[in-house]
């Protein structure tokens, strides 16, 4: 499955026109007393950024400069395995979409970085951390909750295939079953996302939903245009919104 179109769009040079601001992310893992490595991985202005911090009594801090909101991943290295063993290659190569649901190799959480100060608080696993001080992340998790049931169903089908044996993956009946289950669950997810887009015209994540490949794969630009047009002026004026508008115009 191709990478999320969001990252393709966010790699375009137009982002250099976005006003950059400082972000400060303060984190704490309450039950962690020994020093451990935490990674922050994101894409900004078309460049991959991989930052790391060592916890002090469970506390860690990340700071930097960004323009428009960017999707990021925080990874907690429980066993001090190092970035390479964890599959972190210094590239923002996570998808940010349904594929993250089937990645059980690392303790990680997705969130949005935006200018300002906010916090990430966890008991022992970063996966279940609470994010405070960021309205955008509140909106993000509300969106994820809205599509949670069909999204989990799609993830379950993909997980069944990914963790199947090599022999099983060569079985035609198994592949037919996977394809059938995927099509059914995907259709429900797509319908749920479309409802969200139409009922939340002022949500940044309506725009994100339009650019996610498992929705966009079955939408041509003629279908995409009216959905985009119905979004609020505020959402369409974001850097991502401007780039989507350009993509629609270029497709005609």
Coordinates of C-alpha atoms in Angstrom, one line a residue:
X1 CA 0.0 0.0 0.0
X2 CA 1.4 3.4 -0.9
X3 CA 2.4 5.9 1.7
X4 CA -0.2 8.4 2.9
X5 CA -0.7 11.2 0.4
X6 CA -0.5 13.6 3.2
X7 CA 3.2 13.1 3.4
X8 CA 3.6 13.4 -0.3
X9 CA 1.8 16.7 -0.2
X10 CA 3.6 18.0 2.8
X11 CA 7.0 17.4 1.1
X12 CA 6.2 20.1 -1.6
X13 CA 8.1 23.4 -1.5
X14 CA 5.0 25.4 -0.8
X15 CA 5.5 24.7 2.9
X16 CA 8.4 27.1 3.1
X17 CA 5.8 29.9 2.9
X18 CA 4.2 28.7 6.2
X19 CA 5.1 30.8 9.2
X20 CA 7.4 28.8 11.4
X21 CA 7.0 28.7 15.2
X22 CA 8.5 26.9 18.2
X23 CA 7.1 23.8 19.7
X24 CA 7.9 22.4 23.1
X25 CA 6.9 18.9 24.0
X26 CA 7.3 17.9 27.6
X27 CA 6.8 14.2 28.3
X28 CA 6.8 11.9 31.4
X29 CA 6.5 8.2 31.9
X30 CA 5.6 7.9 35.5
X31 CA 6.7 4.3 36.2
X32 CA 10.0 4.7 34.5
X33 CA 12.9 5.3 36.9
X34 CA 15.9 4.2 34.8
X35 CA 17.3 6.3 31.8
X36 CA 15.7 5.2 28.5
X37 CA 15.8 6.5 25.0
X38 CA 12.8 8.2 23.4
X39 CA 12.7 9.0 19.7
X40 CA 10.7 11.7 17.9
X41 CA 10.3 11.1 14.1
X42 CA 8.5 13.6 11.8
X43 CA 8.6 15.3 8.4
X44 CA 8.9 19.1 8.2
X45 CA 9.3 21.3 5.2
X46 CA 9.9 18.1 3.1
X47 CA 12.8 17.0 5.3
X48 CA 12.8 14.0 7.7
X49 CA 13.7 14.8 11.3
X50 CA 14.8 12.2 13.8
X51 CA 15.4 13.5 17.3
X52 CA 16.1 11.6 20.5
X53 CA 16.1 12.2 24.2
X54 CA 17.2 10.3 27.3
X55 CA 14.7 10.2 30.1
X56 CA 15.5 11.6 33.6
X57 CA 13.2 10.0 36.2
X58 CA 10.8 9.3 33.4
X59 CA 10.9 12.9 32.0
X60 CA 11.9 14.0 28.5
X61 CA 11.7 17.0 26.3
X62 CA 11.6 17.7 22.6
X63 CA 11.6 21.2 21.0
X64 CA 12.0 22.6 17.5
X65 CA 10.5 24.8 14.8
X66 CA 7.7 23.9 12.4
X67 CA 5.2 25.7 10.2
X68 CA 2.0 23.9 9.5
X69 CA 0.9 21.0 11.8
X70 CA 2.9 17.8 11.0
X71 CA 2.2 14.2 11.9
X72 CA 4.9 12.8 14.2
X73 CA 5.7 9.5 15.9
X74 CA 7.1 9.1 19.4
X75 CA 8.9 5.7 20.0
X76 CA 9.8 4.4 23.5
X77 CA 12.9 2.2 23.4
X78 CA 12.2 0.0 26.4
X79 CA 15.2 -2.3 26.0
X80 CA 17.8 0.1 24.7
X81 CA 17.9 -1.7 21.4
X82 CA 18.8 1.4 19.3
X83 CA 17.1 3.1 16.4
X84 CA 18.3 0.6 13.8
X85 CA 17.0 -2.5 15.5
X86 CA 13.7 -0.7 16.1
X87 CA 13.5 -0.1 12.4
X88 CA 13.9 3.7 12.7
X89 CA 16.1 4.8 9.8
X90 CA 16.1 8.5 10.3
X91 CA 13.2 8.9 7.8
X92 CA 9.6 9.8 8.5
X93 CA 8.6 6.6 6.8
X94 CA 5.6 5.7 9.0
X95 CA 2.4 6.0 7.2
X96 CA 0.2 7.6 9.8
X97 CA -2.7 5.6 8.5
X98 CA -4.3 2.2 9.1
X99 CA -0.9 0.5 8.6
X100 CA 0.2 1.8 12.0
X101 CA -2.5 -0.3 13.6
X102 CA -0.7 -3.5 12.6
X103 CA 2.7 -2.5 13.7
X104 CA 3.2 -4.3 17.1
X105 CA 7.0 -4.2 17.1
X106 CA 7.4 -0.9 18.9
X107 CA 5.8 1.1 21.7
X108 CA 4.8 4.2 19.8
X109 CA 2.1 6.8 19.5
X110 CA 1.2 9.1 16.7
X111 CA 0.4 12.8 17.4
X112 CA 0.5 16.2 15.6
X113 CA 3.2 18.7 16.3
X114 CA 2.2 22.3 16.1
X115 CA 3.7 25.6 17.4
X116 CA 3.1 25.9 21.1
X117 CA 3.7 23.9 24.3
X118 CA 2.0 20.7 25.1
X119 CA 2.6 17.5 27.2
X120 CA 2.6 13.8 26.8
X121 CA 1.9 11.7 29.9
X122 CA 2.1 7.9 30.3
X123 CA 2.1 5.4 33.1
X124 CA 4.4 2.9 31.5
X125 CA 3.6 2.5 27.8
X126 CA 3.8 5.5 25.5
X127 CA 1.1 3.9 23.3
X128 CA -1.5 4.8 25.8
X129 CA -0.2 8.3 26.6
X130 CA -2.4 11.2 27.3
X131 CA -1.8 14.4 25.3
X132 CA -2.6 17.7 26.9
X133 CA -2.4 21.3 25.9
X134 CA -3.0 20.7 22.2
X135 CA -6.5 21.3 20.7
X136 CA -5.3 19.9 17.4
X137 CA -4.5 16.6 19.0
X138 CA -7.8 16.6 20.9
X139 CA -9.4 16.9 17.5
X140 CA -7.2 14.2 16.0
X141 CA -8.1 11.7 18.7
X142 CA -11.8 12.6 18.3
X143 CA -11.5 11.9 14.6
X144 CA -9.8 8.5 15.3
X145 CA -12.5 7.7 17.8
X146 CA -15.1 8.5 15.2
X147 CA -13.7 6.0 12.7
X148 CA -12.4 3.6 15.3
X149 CA -14.7 0.6 14.7
X150 CA -14.3 0.3 10.9
X151 CA -10.6 1.3 11.1
X152 CA -9.9 -1.5 13.6
X153 CA -11.7 -4.0 11.3
X154 CA -9.5 -3.0 8.4
X155 CA -6.4 -3.3 10.6
X156 CA -7.5 -6.8 11.8
X157 CA -7.7 -8.0 8.2
X158 CA -4.3 -6.5 7.3
X159 CA -2.8 -8.0 10.5
X160 CA -4.2 -11.4 9.5
X161 CA -2.4 -11.2 6.2
X162 CA 0.9 -9.6 7.4
X163 CA 1.4 -12.2 10.1
X164 CA 0.4 -15.2 8.0
X165 CA 3.1 -17.7 7.0
X166 CA 4.8 -17.5 3.6
X167 CA 3.0 -20.7 2.7
X168 CA -0.4 -19.3 3.7
X169 CA 0.2 -16.2 1.6
X170 CA 0.6 -18.4 -1.5
X171 CA -2.8 -20.0 -0.9
X172 CA -5.4 -18.8 -3.4
X173 CA -8.4 -19.5 -1.1
X174 CA -6.7 -17.6 1.8
X175 CA -5.9 -14.6 -0.4
X176 CA -9.5 -14.5 -1.8
X177 CA -10.8 -14.5 1.8
X178 CA -8.5 -11.7 2.8
X179 CA -9.4 -9.7 -0.3
X180 CA -13.2 -10.2 0.4
X181 CA -12.9 -9.3 4.1
X182 CA -10.7 -6.2 3.2
X183 CA -13.2 -4.9 0.6
X184 CA -16.1 -5.2 3.0
X185 CA -14.3 -3.5 6.0
X186 CA -12.7 -0.9 3.7
X187 CA -16.1 0.1 2.3
X188 CA -17.4 0.6 5.9
X189 CA -14.4 2.7 6.8
X190 CA -14.7 4.8 3.6
X191 CA -18.4 5.5 4.3
X192 CA -17.6 6.5 7.9
X193 CA -14.9 8.9 6.7
X194 CA -17.1 10.4 4.1
X195 CA -19.8 11.1 6.8
X196 CA -17.1 12.7 9.0
X197 CA -15.9 14.9 6.1
X198 CA -19.4 16.1 5.3
X199 CA -20.4 16.7 8.9
X200 CA -17.2 18.3 10.0
X201 CA -16.4 20.9 7.3
X202 CA -14.3 23.0 9.7
X203 CA -12.1 20.1 10.9
X204 CA -8.5 19.8 9.7
X205 CA -9.0 16.1 9.7
X206 CA -11.7 16.2 7.1
X207 CA -8.9 17.4 4.9
X208 CA -6.6 14.7 6.2
X209 CA -9.2 12.1 5.5
X210 CA -9.4 13.3 1.9
X211 CA -5.7 12.7 1.4
X212 CA -5.5 9.3 3.0
X213 CA -4.8 6.6 0.3
X214 CA -7.3 4.0 1.5
X215 CA -10.0 6.7 0.8
X216 CA -8.3 8.5 -2.0
X217 CA -7.5 5.3 -4.0
X218 CA -11.2 5.1 -5.0
X219 CA -11.9 8.8 -5.4
X220 CA -11.0 10.5 -8.7
X221 CA -10.4 14.3 -8.6
X222 CA -13.8 15.0 -10.0
X223 CA -15.3 13.4 -6.9
X224 CA -12.7 14.9 -4.6
X225 CA -13.3 18.5 -5.8
X226 CA -16.9 19.0 -4.4
X227 CA -15.9 17.5 -1.0
X228 CA -13.0 19.8 -0.8
X229 CA -15.1 22.8 -1.9
X230 CA -17.5 22.2 1.0
X231 CA -14.7 22.5 3.6
X232 CA -14.5 25.7 5.5
X233 CA -12.3 28.6 4.2
X234 CA -10.1 28.2 7.3
X235 CA -9.3 24.6 6.5
X236 CA -8.8 25.2 2.7
X237 CA -6.4 28.0 3.6
X238 CA -4.0 25.7 5.4
X239 CA -0.8 24.7 3.6
X240 CA -2.3 21.2 3.0
X241 CA -5.5 22.8 1.8
X242 CA -3.7 25.0 -0.7
X243 CA -1.8 22.0 -2.0
X244 CA -4.9 19.9 -2.4
X245 CA -6.5 22.7 -4.3
X246 CA -3.5 22.8 -6.6
X247 CA -3.6 19.1 -7.1
X248 CA -7.3 19.3 -8.1
X249 CA -6.6 22.1 -10.5
X250 CA -3.7 20.3 -12.1
X251 CA -5.8 17.2 -12.6
X252 CA -8.3 19.0 -14.8

